[in-house]
Each structure stands twice: as structure tokens, then as C-alpha cells.
Amino acid sequence: KQIDHFRERILTSLNSEKRPLIIACSFYSYGEGKSVLAASLVKSFSRIHSKVLLMEIDPWCDLPNRFVPIFQRNNTLGISDYIINGCELDDTMYYPAEESFAIIPRGNKVDAPYDMLNSAKLISAINQKLNDFSVIIIDAPTITQFPELDKLLLDKGVLILAVSHNAKIKQLFKIKEFIKRFSLTNKLGLILTR
């Protein structure tokens, strides 16, 4: 599979020290396939790693993935409940049936998404889960909505931007400007999606 080849490229180029790895999946605009990319990477890494975590932190994404059934989403605690409502981080863990990875779902909608994304508790949650998981994949918001995305990598990971094969040249130039402005060139990957 192509996603397995992509996974191997990440491992050989970024993780020669075999330390815990953070991969943030983002995109420039909606509909680029970011959540599908994150889900595919989670499944791919779970085939070779025993401890893989998917963190859904995009407060604007209505349907992040199908691992948490739609009918359970309203009753499932998530990262927003940990940050805003003070529930325990371990209470947000979701284990999909017949899968070998864990998820921290987005949780309930929040009134102040930037406060959630800029919260010290979010960084704390990522740091805490690095002790329990060998790979953390973050289903993140767009780089235009949250340009400070690189701080979530904690100098231990890579930002993967999903770019639709239908992307306009103008979008690609804006992505290039983002890369220059935020100095992410040494920890950034682009992947074309359908």
C-alpha cells in the first residue's frame, strides 16, 4: 500500500533514534482529505507498532473519522472535555472494536476553539501520552485557522499537509509561503490526496 510506503519514509527519515513520534495531519482548506490521511496513518502504524494514538483536535471538523460511531460521538468524552470541563485524560480514551490503536476524540463542541488549541492542557496531554504511545497522530485543524500548529509537535515530529490533487496553483503558493514563514521545512511533508 502507498500509505505503508509513506509510513516507512517517515520512520527512516525522522525516527532513526526510535523515540516516540508525533505526526500532525493538517491541510490548507477543507475537503483535502486530512482526516482520511490521519485515519490511514493510524491503521498503517498500528500494523507495526503496538502503541498508536489518534488525537482529534480539530474543533471545526464535523466528521473526523468513522472509528467512533456517529451514534456514540455525543456520549463520548474527548480532548475538549479534558481541557474545558476538567475530566480526566484517561476518561477520554476510546478503543475501537477490533482495532489495535486508541483514540482521544474531539469531544463536545467548544465555544472558544482557539482557547482550546492554545491551552497548556493540550500540550500537557500530548506530553503525557508520549509516555504511553510510540506514535501519536494528531488530526489537526487547517494551517490557516491555527498557524501555530508546529508547537504541538514538541520538537518530536512532523507536520503532514494533505493537498488535494485538484488544488489550484494559488493554494500551493500559499502553502509554500506558510512553510517559509513558520520555518517548518525540516519537519514537513506534503501528500497529495484524491
PDB file of C-alpha atoms in Angstrom, residues 22 114-120 122-123 126 138 146-156 184 187:
ATOM      1  CA  ILE A  22       4.227  12.895  16.776  1.00  0.00           C
ATOM      2  CA  TYR A 114      -8.609  28.965  19.914  1.00  0.00           C
ATOM      3  CA  ASP A 115      -8.526  28.846  23.696  1.00  0.00           C
ATOM      4  CA  MET A 116      -8.689  25.055  23.497  1.00  0.00           C
ATOM      5  CA  LEU A 117      -5.955  24.831  20.845  1.00  0.00           C
ATOM      6  CA  ASN A 118      -3.674  27.261  22.700  1.00  0.00           C
ATOM      7  CA  SER A 119      -4.258  25.596  26.048  1.00  0.00           C
ATOM      8  CA  ALA A 120      -1.314  24.424  28.113  1.00  0.00           C
ATOM      9  CA  LEU A 122      -3.419  20.326  25.269  1.00  0.00           C
ATOM     10  CA  ILE A 123       0.393  20.369  25.270  1.00  0.00           C
ATOM     11  CA  ILE A 126       0.323  15.279  24.257  1.00  0.00           C
ATOM     12  CA  ILE A 138      -2.956  14.360  15.517  1.00  0.00           C
ATOM     13  CA  PHE A 146      -4.330  27.538  13.505  1.00  0.00           C
ATOM     14  CA  PRO A 147      -0.946  28.578  12.093  1.00  0.00           C
ATOM     15  CA  GLU A 148       0.791  27.795  15.408  1.00  0.00           C
ATOM     16  CA  LEU A 149       0.320  24.098  14.665  1.00  0.00           C
ATOM     17  CA  ASP A 150       4.030  23.336  14.854  1.00  0.00           C
ATOM     18  CA  LYS A 151       4.059  23.892  18.636  1.00  0.00           C
ATOM     19  CA  LEU A 152       2.012  20.691  19.010  1.00  0.00           C
ATOM     20  CA  LEU A 153       4.914  18.688  17.600  1.00  0.00           C
ATOM     21  CA  LEU A 154       7.041  19.380  20.707  1.00  0.00           C
ATOM     22  CA  ASP A 155      10.171  19.144  18.525  1.00  0.00           C
ATOM     23  CA  LYS A 156       9.482  15.411  18.175  1.00  0.00           C
ATOM     24  CA  LEU A 184       8.765  24.161   9.157  1.00  0.00           C
ATOM     25  CA  LYS A 187       9.734  18.751   9.660  1.00  0.00           C
TER      26      LYS A 187
END
